[in-house]
């Protein structure tokens, strides 16, 4: 998210002019809101499953995801923190132009609070079946459970690989068919894209996806959360640990050092695409195991959270 969200097309010119005139004032309000929200996010720390299941998702998921993500850049995975103020302004102006009642949001999980030493390795996208086969080989050889968030457009490229993934008991979650930024899409379009991802995956592999969604780029907001819930998915899965494997400039050692930062209940973000991921995977697995961790799928992790 290097650039701010475009202004909603539905804002009439007159309204847009008014918004422009008051943009400075709105921005001040947004600054104050950001300060208040940042405080509340810091108090709340990383949302846990148990907390989020009994408490509404914080009103500012944009701020929450920024706070929950570990420090350090992850090129290739644009972040909402690129300009949270712009996004808050956009949210305020959009809301003023066309107030819309939102349904209940999907819960957003970054990590599951548990005393058990478990971590969930997750692999997104799928644009390199060659890397995917190496990843699956390693996981099977090491008897490691894991979860894949796939864009089914890539399942066409190697259905046999994805049938193996389904047959081997790995969990597969919805990452949308086209990997578009959901914050730029209508609720109807979001629902259609999620349905297409799940339908194509089932048609090509014969296996059903787990009822979990990871929004592309981790990009979501209150409106997206409501659209995902309305589409039939109650849970969005983000992450609290990133390997940074989409960065071509980082060494394998640096990627490993990032990927092994998980704690009990952590969700580790990696990808099925970069050539580095299969290279670092065995070392990542070995590091967690040496410290007494075991590996679970996301559905298993969610079950541990009660
Ligand atoms: Zn992705």
XYZ file of C-alpha atoms and ligand atoms in Angstrom:
307
model
C 0.000 0.000 0.000
C 2.482 2.564 -1.115
C -0.275 4.813 -2.343
C -3.391 5.952 -0.519
C -6.733 4.451 -1.405
C -8.421 6.314 -4.229
C -11.350 8.487 -3.321
C -14.595 6.565 -3.652
C -16.149 7.237 -7.026
C -19.499 7.661 -5.385
C -18.581 10.991 -3.784
C -20.398 13.685 -5.750
C -18.315 16.631 -6.989
C -19.944 19.029 -4.544
C -19.285 16.691 -1.685
C -15.754 16.139 -2.902
C -15.208 19.918 -2.877
C -16.553 20.139 0.638
C -14.348 17.290 1.657
C -11.395 19.054 0.103
C -12.143 22.267 1.967
C -12.407 20.428 5.220
C -9.574 18.039 4.518
C -7.233 19.933 6.836
C -9.800 19.779 9.611
C -10.495 16.139 8.927
C -6.791 15.443 8.969
C -6.503 17.032 12.411
C -9.343 14.863 13.598
C -7.633 11.865 12.035
C -4.373 12.744 13.786
C -6.162 12.907 17.115
C -7.942 9.658 16.346
C -4.693 7.999 15.367
C -3.119 9.011 18.659
C -6.058 7.666 20.643
C -6.192 4.474 18.584
C -2.461 3.936 18.814
C -2.790 4.093 22.586
C -5.585 1.587 22.671
C -3.776 -0.742 20.281
C -0.657 -0.651 22.431
C -2.748 -1.554 25.454
C -4.443 -4.348 23.591
C -1.165 -5.722 22.226
C -1.524 -8.422 19.602
C -5.130 -9.562 19.366
C -5.558 -13.111 20.525
C -8.165 -15.548 19.405
C -9.702 -15.759 22.844
C -9.818 -12.015 23.078
C -11.154 -11.423 19.605
C -13.785 -14.086 19.918
C -15.307 -12.448 22.972
C -14.710 -8.856 22.036
C -15.437 -6.823 18.935
C -12.549 -6.345 16.567
C -10.931 -2.981 17.331
C -12.533 -0.145 15.408
C -9.296 0.580 13.562
C -7.951 -2.598 12.004
C -5.684 -0.412 9.888
C -3.887 0.751 13.002
C -4.097 -2.687 14.550
C -2.353 -4.456 11.722
C 0.398 -1.862 11.703
C 0.972 -2.286 15.392
C 0.794 -6.040 15.275
C 3.320 -6.489 12.550
C 6.913 -6.821 13.590
C 9.360 -4.075 12.801
C 11.379 -4.259 9.629
C 10.472 -3.986 5.984
C 9.096 -6.842 3.974
C 9.424 -5.813 0.355
C 6.822 -7.413 -1.829
C 4.255 -7.312 0.933
C 2.989 -3.736 0.934
C 1.910 -2.571 4.353
C -1.042 -0.549 5.502
C 1.304 1.364 7.725
C 2.618 3.089 4.602
C 0.287 5.943 5.390
C -2.294 5.174 8.041
C -3.292 8.820 8.265
C -4.301 8.902 4.618
C -6.341 5.778 5.124
C -8.031 7.231 8.167
C -8.838 10.371 6.214
C -10.218 8.256 3.390
C -12.324 6.307 5.840
C -13.659 9.485 7.438
C -14.467 11.170 4.132
C -16.005 8.045 2.639
C -18.140 7.579 5.693
C -19.290 11.179 5.529
C -20.186 10.962 1.875
C -22.266 7.828 2.001
C -22.912 6.374 5.417
C -23.497 2.664 5.107
C -24.407 0.299 7.865
C -21.826 -2.442 8.104
C -22.603 -5.948 9.173
C -20.557 -7.722 11.814
C -16.895 -8.111 10.916
C -14.935 -11.303 10.565
C -12.595 -11.769 13.490
C -9.004 -10.985 12.641
C -6.383 -13.333 14.054
C -2.695 -12.465 14.166
C -1.685 -15.065 16.697
C -3.542 -17.426 18.970
C -2.958 -17.069 22.661
C -1.982 -20.486 23.959
C 0.433 -21.929 26.465
C 1.339 -24.731 24.078
C 4.578 -24.420 22.150
C 3.057 -24.525 18.699
C 3.602 -22.433 15.593
C 1.704 -22.380 12.329
C 3.767 -22.098 9.168
C 1.792 -20.523 6.315
C 2.624 -20.259 2.624
C 0.840 -17.734 0.417
C 0.045 -17.372 -3.282
C 1.450 -20.300 -5.306
C 2.996 -18.580 -8.308
C 5.915 -20.994 -8.454
C 4.828 -24.630 -8.583
C 8.525 -25.578 -8.678
C 9.124 -23.869 -5.346
C 5.858 -25.346 -4.131
C 6.961 -28.885 -4.864
C 10.200 -28.359 -2.958
C 8.283 -26.886 -0.024
C 5.831 -29.782 0.056
C 8.649 -32.307 -0.233
C 10.357 -30.779 2.791
C 7.171 -30.600 4.843
C 6.309 -34.225 4.083
C 9.831 -35.454 4.752
C 9.915 -33.602 8.087
C 6.302 -34.493 8.970
C 5.432 -30.840 9.441
C 1.834 -29.605 9.354
C 1.313 -26.344 7.489
C -1.274 -24.152 5.818
C -1.401 -22.757 2.293
C -3.317 -19.623 1.325
C -3.693 -20.021 -2.406
C -4.766 -17.891 -5.306
C -6.515 -20.543 -7.350
C -5.412 -18.869 -10.576
C -2.121 -20.644 -9.855
C -3.734 -24.003 -9.163
C -4.363 -24.245 -12.902
C -0.597 -24.343 -13.378
C -0.083 -27.517 -11.354
C -3.308 -29.172 -10.164
C -1.418 -32.351 -9.236
C 0.681 -30.442 -6.721
C -2.434 -29.062 -5.083
C -4.124 -32.448 -5.073
C -1.076 -33.761 -3.216
C -1.380 -30.899 -0.759
C -5.037 -31.708 -0.195
C -4.439 -35.446 0.064
C -1.575 -34.980 2.530
C -3.744 -33.246 5.096
C -2.370 -29.751 4.770
C -4.888 -26.976 5.313
C -5.657 -24.693 2.404
C -7.227 -21.297 3.002
C -8.718 -18.657 0.735
C -6.380 -15.928 -0.521
C -8.770 -14.766 -3.278
C -8.586 -15.866 -6.904
C -6.876 -12.769 -8.287
C -4.822 -11.380 -5.379
C -6.344 -7.927 -5.593
C -6.363 -5.395 -2.776
C -9.721 -5.999 -1.110
C -9.853 -2.458 0.260
C -10.389 -1.270 -3.334
C -13.276 -3.670 -4.026
C -16.988 -3.662 -3.315
C -18.471 -6.194 -0.942
C -20.092 -7.915 -3.897
C -16.795 -8.181 -5.750
C -15.035 -9.474 -2.644
C -17.653 -12.187 -2.185
C -17.394 -13.168 -5.855
C -13.605 -13.397 -5.744
C -13.607 -15.493 -2.570
C -16.240 -17.812 -4.039
C -14.251 -18.179 -7.253
C -11.096 -19.079 -5.346
C -12.862 -21.764 -3.329
C -14.837 -23.104 -6.300
C -11.869 -23.376 -8.651
C -9.741 -25.035 -5.990
C -12.464 -27.618 -5.354
C -13.039 -28.237 -9.048
C -9.346 -28.740 -9.812
C -8.377 -30.769 -6.756
C -11.512 -32.333 -5.325
C -10.655 -30.898 -1.909
C -12.465 -28.201 0.052
C -10.756 -25.174 1.483
C -10.782 -24.479 5.198
C -13.197 -21.630 6.021
C -10.428 -19.088 6.569
C -9.352 -16.058 4.552
C -6.056 -14.237 4.298
C -6.578 -10.917 2.511
C -3.890 -10.231 -0.124
C -1.141 -7.959 1.210
C -2.810 -8.260 4.606
C -4.877 -5.312 3.397
C -8.181 -5.016 5.153
C -10.336 -2.555 7.009
C -13.637 -2.575 8.839
C -15.572 -2.624 5.565
C -13.523 -5.524 4.172
C -13.871 -7.411 7.436
C -17.651 -7.072 7.179
C -17.640 -8.131 3.514
C -15.594 -11.235 4.310
C -17.979 -12.158 7.104
C -20.967 -11.573 4.845
C -19.330 -13.862 2.267
C -19.473 -16.691 4.786
C -16.023 -16.531 6.338
C -15.951 -15.776 10.043
C -12.174 -15.654 10.427
C -9.375 -13.695 8.761
C -5.876 -14.982 9.320
C -3.046 -12.480 9.367
C 0.343 -13.178 10.972
C 2.694 -12.005 13.684
C 5.952 -13.297 12.148
C 7.271 -12.657 8.634
C 10.129 -14.471 6.956
C 10.525 -11.679 4.424
C 11.035 -14.248 1.708
C 9.625 -12.017 -1.027
C 12.665 -9.784 -0.659
C 15.322 -10.572 -3.225
C 17.942 -8.551 -1.394
C 17.968 -10.346 1.948
C 20.290 -13.242 2.637
C 18.947 -16.673 3.492
C 20.449 -16.272 6.969
C 18.489 -13.049 7.456
C 15.281 -14.703 6.280
C 15.785 -17.595 8.675
C 16.514 -15.219 11.544
C 13.203 -13.462 10.858
C 11.162 -16.616 10.358
C 12.191 -18.174 13.674
C 10.993 -15.255 15.811
C 7.695 -16.997 16.583
C 6.454 -17.738 20.081
C 3.664 -19.952 21.349
C 0.699 -19.626 19.017
C 2.512 -17.623 16.367
C 1.559 -17.527 12.701
C 4.539 -17.332 10.336
C 4.134 -15.776 6.886
C 6.061 -17.290 4.012
C 5.287 -17.735 0.315
C 5.048 -20.347 -2.392
C 6.933 -18.497 -5.072
C 10.344 -17.138 -4.116
C 13.249 -19.514 -4.613
C 14.551 -18.677 -1.152
C 11.615 -20.210 0.704
C 12.387 -23.883 0.031
C 16.051 -23.164 0.745
C 15.410 -21.807 4.260
C 12.541 -24.089 5.239
C 14.491 -26.991 6.716
C 16.534 -24.637 8.905
C 13.394 -22.857 10.084
C 11.795 -26.175 11.012
C 14.931 -27.370 12.788
C 15.199 -24.166 14.816
C 11.656 -24.379 16.137
C 11.980 -28.073 16.886
C 15.255 -27.541 18.756
C 13.354 -25.202 21.060
C 10.536 -27.656 21.674
C 7.955 -26.283 19.254
C 5.651 -28.425 17.162
C 3.777 -27.439 14.044
C 0.024 -27.145 13.570
C -2.286 -26.073 10.764
C -4.286 -22.888 11.158
C -7.540 -24.791 11.905
C -5.656 -26.754 14.586
C -4.229 -23.541 15.979
C -7.652 -21.905 16.099
C -9.014 -24.939 17.976
C -6.288 -24.525 20.607
C -7.545 -21.016 21.256
C -10.912 -22.376 22.352
Zn -0.378 -13.096 -1.247
